[in-house]
Amino acid sequence: MIPASGLVILQIIIILALSPLISGIIKKAKAFFQIRKGPSIFQPYYDMAKLLQKDSVVSQNVSWIFHAAPIISFAAVLTAGLLIPIYITQLPFGFAGDLIAVVYLFALARFFTALASLDAGSSFGGMGGSREMFVAAMVEPALMLAIFAVALNVGSTNLSYISQTIAGMGIDAISPYQILAFVALFIIAIAETGRIPVDNPSTHLELTMIHEAMILEYSGKQLVIVELGAMAKQLLVFSLLANIFFPWGIASANSGIATIAFALVFYILKIVIIGITMVAVETSTAKWRLFRLPELLSVSLMLSFLSLVAFIIVKGG
Amino acid sequence: MSVNYLFFGIIAFYLIGAASAVILNKKDAICAYVSFLSAAMASLLGIIFSISIIFGDTFSYALSGGYLKFGFFIDRLSAFFILVISICVFAVSIYSTGYVREYFGKKNIGYLGFLYNIFIISMILVASADNAVMFLIVWELMSVVSYFLVVYEHEKPGTRKAGFIYIVMTHIGTGFILVSFLIFVGTSGSYNFETFAAAGKSMTPLLKDLAFIFALIGFGTKAGIVPLHIWLPYAHPEAPSNVSALMSGVMIKIAIFMIIRVSFDFLGASQAWWGYVVLALGTISAILGILYAVVESDIKRMLAFSSIENIGIILIGIGASMIFFAAGKPLLSAIAAIAALYHLLNHSIFKGLLFMGAGSILFSTHTKNIEDLGGLIKKMPKSAILILMGVLSICALPPFSGFISEWLTFQSLLLGFNLNNTFPMIILSISAAVLALTGALAAFCFLKFFGIGFLALPRSKHAEHAKEANTPMLIGMGIFASLSLLLGILPFYVLPLLEKIAASFTGNLDSFTFSNFGTFAIASGTTSLSTPAILGLVFIFMFGLSAIIFLIGRKRQPVYETWGCGQPVSTSRNEYTATAFSKPVQMWFKNLYRPARETETTYSTSPYLKESIKFESRIEQVIELHLYNPIVDFVMTTTRKAKIIQTGSIHAYLGYIFGTLVILFIFVIAGGNT
Amino acid sequence: MSEVVFGSKLMQLLIAMILVSTFMILGSTRLYSCVRAFGIQSFLLACVAGIVAYSTGKNDIYIVALLTLILKAAVIPYIFLYIIREIKVTREIELYVNISPSLIIGGVLVVISYYLIRSISIISELSSLALSASMSLVSIGLFIMISRKKALMQMLGILIMENGLFLGAISLTYGMPLLVELGIFFDVLIGVLIMGILIFRINKTFESIDTDMLKTLIG
Amino acid sequence: MIEYLLLAPILTGILCLLTRSRKQVEAISLTGSVVTLILGVSLVIDVYQNGIIMSWTNTLFADAFSAFIVLIVSIVGFVASIYSVGYMGHEFKHGILDLRKLKIYYVLFHMFMFTMLLVGVTNNLGLWIAIEMTTLVSALLMILYSRKSSVEAAWKYMIICTVGITFALFGTILTYYGAVKILGESGDALNWTSLIAVADQFDPTIMKLAFIFILIGYGTKAGLAPMHTWLPDAHSEAPTPVSALLSGVLLNCAMYGIIRFYTIASKSTGTEFTSNLLIIFGLLSLGIAVPFIILQEDYKRMLAYSSVEHMGIIAIGIGFGGTFGVFGALLHMFNHAMTKSLMFFGSGNVLLKHGTKEINKVSGVVKSMPVTGAMLLIGGLAITGSPPFSIFISEFTILSAGFLQGHIIASVLFLLFIIMIFAGFFYNLSKMTFGTPKPGIIPGEVSKMTLGAMAILVVFVFVLGIYMPPVFYEMIMKVVAVVK
């Protein structure tokens, strides 16, 4: 039985420690699919260590927003982290917010990053900021409908309550509307974390990078925070996917150390599987043109709408 | 008894403000201070008065007066609106004492102060009228006085056209309201609102629908619901900024007040399809409002369009509440109504703040075009922070007030699923999706406004020589900025107040359960929210993080040029512009905008040497072009044709008389014999 | 008693003569002949009034008959001639509707007014002859004003309508009370005077009294 | 008592003839109109206290309704005389009028007042004589300036109104014929009092015919729709104080005649026939006024068409009937008289300052003549029926009568026309008042007297919009009792 404060600190440590690892594993898997050796899974840790030693060069025409933005967005992502059940459904801060609050915390992070991108006054930043907000605008309706589909099944949008009830449901959690909602959320996750069809994370080519263009001006310590924030957000989005749709093996409220350890291992496994499927999707498609993205995201909108209608017909009707 | 004194004290103070504005007309400075500060004083009384009404009981007072019986009836709902008015007036009045310095010597300050005070009195009287005649008098007085405020700077070319469209549209609206009230007078026989409520219950369904439709169109014109919104982007930008802050913040809300009053109190919101109509109108206004705001590069026009969007969001809340009320679920209807009222309060505050911000930008740079701004955060640091807080709350980002009301609206739409019949579920979820899109586009639009307007290098001489706004303006904006933060962090003070108000017209009292740490849950369900906790966490992480960063790693932060792939990038030439920033959205919705662009190239000597290229792109206002212009053209052509009656020849005139005589003869002979 | 009066041959003859005089005005193209015809018409009207006064024995109608005789048969034609001489206007009457169609229309108007009065069955059979004559007089007067261009002719049209009404009054109620009749005569006289002044003023400003010039005020 | 009221204007008229200098003629005219006002108000109080007054072998008669008309005539007459001192004084100073013309103007002005007062107080059907005299006197007033357009307007006014009046005479004869059959040959067969007492025994077909002729006759004088063609020319070409009197008061006197016969005719023919006719004519006048106000280039003609519109509204008010309808119509008569004269006075000031009646050639009046500009705007808002002013109250009462009596379509049409007229009127008005003044216009008011006159009217327009003094309310209810 771990005290509440212990749970919180454990959750923070897991998020901070695990996210670069997952990102390294994804890069490794990508290299594997492209039949090349690729950097070790701990490469992100080394990069961060190196960056901490470098000067953080700052453009001359920036204001305080440029310095405050990474801190605010990282803090917002971490707060969202505390609202999402990772390995245990009992969240000390679960009462503070629900799924919609998490979405809006991510929006706060994105808002400040985009704002900072405009601060340096270069056209790359402006282009990145405009495209990032454009993608976000396309994602929102689909995301909201997906939340409605999920919340419908359970009756409330409180995350710990959702994962608890769905975990309790056991096998019949896999129903048509859940699958439709999962696929919709998967497409949204691609857009949210800036994966291939929407945005190319690994390149610095101006035309294709959206997320990278925003953080072009950062260097040194500030770049570490921004990178860590991005990786943490990626981990949280994956854990959202995992713990809403396949929460089996998640530790229930105030369970012993053993169950928590087991739940942790099971959680890492789920996250890695999701990461690999994401990589599979990435390597099989090329990056889409920016103005074809509305089609992709209207697909996810339709999917979440169908899941809603399916639920109404099956249960509600 | 003290409540009577308080109410008449409020009116007295505004009248003192108006009178002093006229008396001290010659001395600009003193006149500005006296008239606006007395308005601020009166609004303080207003706040105390309305809160005492909300927690106390209703206030009614009849003034005897021959044929025109003026009386006041303030229940919790109208007290809430007096509260909204008073809060806005308090901050805007302080702001105005600084803002009107721009007009010293150029314009007549006494006239502005006088109109300003009369404008506020008329709004308060509208909220407290107890019979149709008085209501219509003060309603149109409000529109007429705001018309004179809109055309205050009538030397500017566009102002007269904007004022004309505004006064004609509001007059058409009043025409519809008149018909709707007359339907009530027709059945009840008296002008008093109580008899309206009684008559409303006993009317035939057809009359009820007619009364509702006319009232919705009438008040919708004033609120700026989409098909009737075309005056709003004309009128608000032309008015002086402190007035447009009040108009956008408060005046369009009075129309919402009356929509609630007519549909709930008078007609008992018994028909379900009314709710769907209001919901649909709200959704359309929200999405169209923000779409036009995103591509707008004139600050005040953008804010006007965003007012249309927020009115849409409020109407979504009210529509949902009417649907639940008609389906016999007072609890759900109360929650939806609270969401709408909360957003109404928040919108008055952050829209007032943004208009005041636009005013301070106008005050220091004399331009409203975002394309000419840039780098203002360095020139006007204090107002930049305050405007940033306004921007954050309008984009509904967590610690600020917009987030709470948007979250509540989403939750109330989600509650639709307890109605266990399919039609409302589908409609409410579509409206939720559109609301989400609107929220995201709002973030896009205001990021463009703040990012392009305040950050990086100034794009024009105006922006370079901008200077910080004077202290009263900063105080005014500060009040609203802190209020929008407080409303975001402490909802558990505001929600009990709103519960009482929603109960007054939906009949369900406790719709929220409150627990420690400032959390509130929806109707003892599990979904709960506690913004103080979220804010606490964010702050802890921020301080923790900045402490760690400060300690580890290298300290040096050399300053260098922005990265421009090697070339020196020191000018503001290759900064992103507002139109470029909103280009993706314009491409996404191009068949709505129908962008028209013209390029004119002037050649010098030979066709190969271009002297200059002039490029101009315009966004079409679809509704205005395809709905209003045909009607106006039709009226104009018929009037031109009808003018042949007065041809000038006396013989024709005599012919008319002879003709009427013959027709009447036939009318009598035929009529007589039968 | 009233039936007897109107039945008498003499009265029918006089009313017929009045109708003929109206047609004379309709048919003439010269101003002098119109004025003269109007004079005759008024004289005949005075005789009708005289007969009615004689037969009903109400002696105040005598005064009325005398007044019509002096005023309408003598004074007004004199005013007309004075005007025509003074403003040296061309004697020709310009017409919108030339002579033969206007005569036909005059005839149609008389038939219509007979039919109308007959269909209103309330009035006693005999006096309806006088009333329909007055109705046709009124409608022809109005038609003259519509179809003639000269301002003088419009003045004449009004006076013909006035005569029609006077005939109607006599036939329906043997004249109005004396005071009212005096008032009406007084008004008619002043009306003619003022119209005369107006015609002089038009002639001074427009150099002609053709109402076609009066077309500037439109819209 | 009534004789003194009638004598006062005649006396002032004659005295004006004898004066030699401008100062004297203005002084006499002012004192004369003050005396008329005092006598008029005392007559109203007299009637208010002890009902109908008869005098001079009861050919002169004053009941509540005629007292109401006398009140309107004397108030507007008084204010118009103040205004004409300023207006004519300005014309005199600028040499447009010489002393002789000025004296003629004042004489005719007071004669005009006399004729209109006479309309109010004649008992028997001599009403026709009084209205005929008003036409004659006002025609003379119109040709004061010997401009081409005013002569043309005077001629058209003269011809069309006299034709109309002849029809009204025929209607009067028919009514007299109906009355004689019941009351016999006695002299008072024409007096209102005896007529109303026995009105229900009249023969319906005669009364229908009579009402048609009266409606066309006095309708021409009142400017109801198809017969209104003389009104815009006459009211825009006459000198401004006269056009204020014409629009504000003379139309009401004609409407007084129509309403008198309406009460008599509707007793026998049943209100259904007569009220439908009034509503149709009212709506027609409203409809015809709309296009001419929207596309109007001359602001005085625009005001004239707005008079056609308001006469239509009064006709509709009476047509709707019921206490609300008649109360609204009578109140509208009073309000319209006040607001229309205010607007004409304002446009008179603009005419004096800019010298042209064209709307496009006038702008920035609020800047060059702030007080007149403000009063024009207040008057413009009032005349188009926006609420804080008195016209809205009467229009709202008429509308609620329409809904109460079930004439829904007529009221909705009525509302639609008012809104279109508001749009057109305000478009032209804002073009004139706002913007920068035209070059060459020296800022500054025309003369103090004109502003004084307008100030009095603004008080009426504003106060009646918000507070209805009980005495005034009682008086109108007495008139409603007479009319309904």
Short mmCIF file of C-alpha atoms in Angstrom, two decimals, chain B residues 358-531:
data_model
loop_
_atom_site.label_atom_id
_atom_site.label_comp_id
_atom_site.label_asym_id
_atom_site.label_seq_id
_atom_site.Cartn_x
_atom_site.Cartn_y
_atom_site.Cartn_z
CA ALA B 358 -7.52 46.97 -29.06
CA GLY B 359 -8.34 50.48 -27.82
CA SER B 360 -4.94 50.87 -26.18
CA ILE B 361 -3.25 49.61 -29.36
CA LEU B 362 -5.30 52.13 -31.33
CA PHE B 363 -4.45 54.78 -28.71
CA SER B 364 -0.70 54.33 -29.12
CA THR B 365 -0.31 53.21 -32.77
CA HIS B 366 -3.39 54.81 -34.39
CA THR B 367 -3.88 51.73 -36.55
CA LYS B 368 -6.23 48.78 -36.21
CA ASN B 369 -4.56 46.65 -38.88
CA ILE B 370 -2.61 43.69 -37.42
CA GLU B 371 -0.35 43.69 -40.52
CA ASP B 372 1.17 47.03 -39.43
CA LEU B 373 1.77 46.01 -35.82
CA GLY B 374 4.52 43.74 -34.36
CA GLY B 375 7.00 44.01 -31.50
CA LEU B 376 4.47 45.73 -29.26
CA ILE B 377 5.40 43.46 -26.34
CA LYS B 378 8.63 45.39 -25.98
CA LYS B 379 7.00 48.81 -26.38
CA MET B 380 3.84 48.13 -24.34
CA PRO B 381 4.92 45.34 -21.94
CA LYS B 382 2.20 45.85 -19.29
CA SER B 383 -0.76 45.96 -21.67
CA ALA B 384 0.78 43.02 -23.59
CA ILE B 385 0.58 40.82 -20.48
CA LEU B 386 -2.99 41.90 -19.77
CA ILE B 387 -4.04 41.29 -23.37
CA LEU B 388 -2.26 37.90 -23.25
CA MET B 389 -4.42 36.97 -20.23
CA GLY B 390 -7.49 38.00 -22.25
CA VAL B 391 -6.32 35.95 -25.22
CA LEU B 392 -5.67 32.90 -23.02
CA SER B 393 -9.15 33.07 -21.50
CA ILE B 394 -10.91 33.54 -24.85
CA CYS B 395 -9.06 30.50 -26.20
CA ALA B 396 -10.45 28.58 -23.18
CA LEU B 397 -6.99 27.55 -21.88
CA PRO B 398 -7.02 25.98 -18.40
CA PRO B 399 -6.23 28.38 -15.64
CA PHE B 400 -8.49 31.06 -17.17
CA SER B 401 -12.26 31.60 -17.09
CA GLY B 402 -12.99 30.62 -20.70
CA PHE B 403 -11.92 27.05 -19.94
CA ILE B 404 -14.49 26.58 -17.17
CA SER B 405 -17.47 27.73 -19.24
CA GLU B 406 -16.36 25.79 -22.36
CA TRP B 407 -15.81 22.69 -20.20
CA LEU B 408 -19.30 23.13 -18.67
CA THR B 409 -20.85 23.54 -22.13
CA PHE B 410 -19.19 20.34 -23.32
CA GLN B 411 -20.37 18.48 -20.19
CA SER B 412 -23.94 19.77 -20.64
CA LEU B 413 -23.90 18.60 -24.28
CA LEU B 414 -22.60 15.25 -23.04
CA LEU B 415 -25.55 15.03 -20.61
CA GLY B 416 -27.78 14.75 -23.66
CA PHE B 417 -27.18 11.02 -23.53
CA ASN B 418 -29.43 10.63 -20.49
CA LEU B 419 -32.42 11.57 -22.68
CA ASN B 420 -32.57 8.05 -24.05
CA ASN B 421 -33.92 8.95 -27.47
CA THR B 422 -31.65 9.04 -30.43
CA PHE B 423 -32.46 12.40 -32.04
CA PRO B 424 -31.15 14.70 -29.27
CA MET B 425 -28.03 12.55 -28.84
CA ILE B 426 -27.01 12.93 -32.49
CA ILE B 427 -27.82 16.66 -32.63
CA LEU B 428 -25.98 17.38 -29.39
CA SER B 429 -22.91 15.43 -30.44
CA ILE B 430 -22.76 17.23 -33.81
CA SER B 431 -23.02 20.52 -31.98
CA ALA B 432 -20.23 19.37 -29.62
CA ALA B 433 -17.98 18.56 -32.59
CA VAL B 434 -18.65 21.99 -34.16
CA LEU B 435 -18.05 23.64 -30.78
CA ALA B 436 -14.68 21.87 -30.53
CA LEU B 437 -13.74 23.07 -34.02
CA THR B 438 -14.80 26.60 -33.05
CA GLY B 439 -12.69 26.44 -29.88
CA ALA B 440 -9.63 25.34 -31.83
CA LEU B 441 -10.14 28.02 -34.52
CA ALA B 442 -10.57 30.60 -31.74
CA ALA B 443 -7.16 29.56 -30.41
CA PHE B 444 -5.78 29.84 -33.97
CA CYS B 445 -7.32 33.30 -34.51
CA PHE B 446 -6.21 34.82 -31.20
CA LEU B 447 -2.76 33.27 -31.44
CA LYS B 448 -2.47 35.04 -34.80
CA PHE B 449 -3.68 38.29 -33.19
CA PHE B 450 -1.24 38.13 -30.26
CA GLY B 451 1.65 36.46 -32.09
CA ILE B 452 1.66 38.71 -35.16
CA GLY B 453 0.56 41.79 -33.27
CA PHE B 454 2.88 41.72 -30.29
CA LEU B 455 5.92 39.57 -30.95
CA ALA B 456 9.06 39.84 -33.11
CA LEU B 457 9.96 43.10 -34.89
CA PRO B 458 7.60 46.07 -35.51
CA ARG B 459 6.36 46.12 -39.11
CA SER B 460 5.58 49.84 -39.45
CA LYS B 461 6.56 53.28 -38.17
CA HIS B 462 3.38 53.34 -36.02
CA ALA B 463 4.40 50.14 -34.25
CA GLU B 464 7.95 51.40 -33.70
CA HIS B 465 6.88 54.58 -31.98
CA ALA B 466 4.16 52.92 -29.90
CA LYS B 467 4.15 53.97 -26.24
CA GLU B 468 2.61 52.26 -23.22
CA ALA B 469 -1.07 53.00 -22.48
CA ASN B 470 -1.69 55.47 -19.62
CA THR B 471 -2.39 54.27 -16.09
CA PRO B 472 -6.25 54.44 -15.99
CA MET B 473 -6.36 52.27 -19.11
CA LEU B 474 -4.00 49.79 -17.51
CA ILE B 475 -6.07 49.74 -14.31
CA GLY B 476 -9.24 49.07 -16.28
CA MET B 477 -7.64 46.26 -18.23
CA GLY B 478 -5.99 44.97 -15.05
CA ILE B 479 -9.34 44.64 -13.32
CA PHE B 480 -10.74 42.56 -16.14
CA ALA B 481 -7.55 40.47 -16.55
CA SER B 482 -7.47 39.58 -12.84
CA LEU B 483 -11.23 38.94 -12.91
CA SER B 484 -10.92 36.52 -15.84
CA LEU B 485 -8.15 34.71 -13.93
CA LEU B 486 -10.15 34.64 -10.67
CA LEU B 487 -13.30 33.44 -12.45
CA GLY B 488 -11.15 30.66 -13.85
CA ILE B 489 -9.62 29.64 -10.51
CA LEU B 490 -12.53 30.10 -8.11
CA PRO B 491 -15.62 28.73 -9.90
CA PHE B 492 -16.97 27.37 -6.61
CA TYR B 493 -17.87 30.95 -5.58
CA VAL B 494 -19.58 31.73 -8.88
CA LEU B 495 -21.46 28.45 -9.40
CA PRO B 496 -23.70 28.68 -6.30
CA LEU B 497 -24.71 32.16 -7.48
CA LEU B 498 -25.50 30.84 -10.96
CA GLU B 499 -27.37 27.84 -9.50
CA LYS B 500 -29.81 30.25 -7.83
CA ILE B 501 -30.32 32.15 -11.06
CA ALA B 502 -30.81 29.03 -13.21
CA ALA B 503 -33.25 27.74 -10.59
CA SER B 504 -35.36 30.88 -11.05
CA PHE B 505 -36.29 29.82 -14.57
CA THR B 506 -35.58 26.08 -14.82
CA GLY B 507 -36.81 25.15 -11.40
CA ASN B 508 -33.91 22.93 -10.25
CA LEU B 509 -31.85 24.27 -7.38
CA ASP B 510 -28.71 22.23 -6.56
CA SER B 511 -27.08 21.00 -9.74
CA PHE B 512 -23.47 20.85 -8.51
CA THR B 513 -21.77 19.20 -5.52
CA PHE B 514 -18.74 20.98 -4.12
CA SER B 515 -15.88 19.30 -2.27
CA ASN B 516 -12.53 20.43 -0.90
CA PHE B 517 -9.75 21.88 -2.96
CA GLY B 518 -12.40 23.86 -4.90
CA THR B 519 -13.57 20.91 -6.94
CA PHE B 520 -17.12 20.80 -8.25
CA ALA B 521 -18.77 17.72 -9.68
CA ILE B 522 -21.70 17.63 -12.02
CA ALA B 523 -24.86 16.56 -10.22
CA SER B 524 -23.08 14.19 -7.83
CA GLY B 525 -21.57 12.38 -10.81
CA THR B 526 -17.95 11.40 -10.99
CA THR B 527 -16.82 13.99 -13.58
CA SER B 528 -15.32 16.74 -11.54
CA LEU B 529 -12.97 19.62 -12.12
CA SER B 530 -10.79 21.66 -9.81
CA THR B 531 -8.90 24.41 -11.48
#
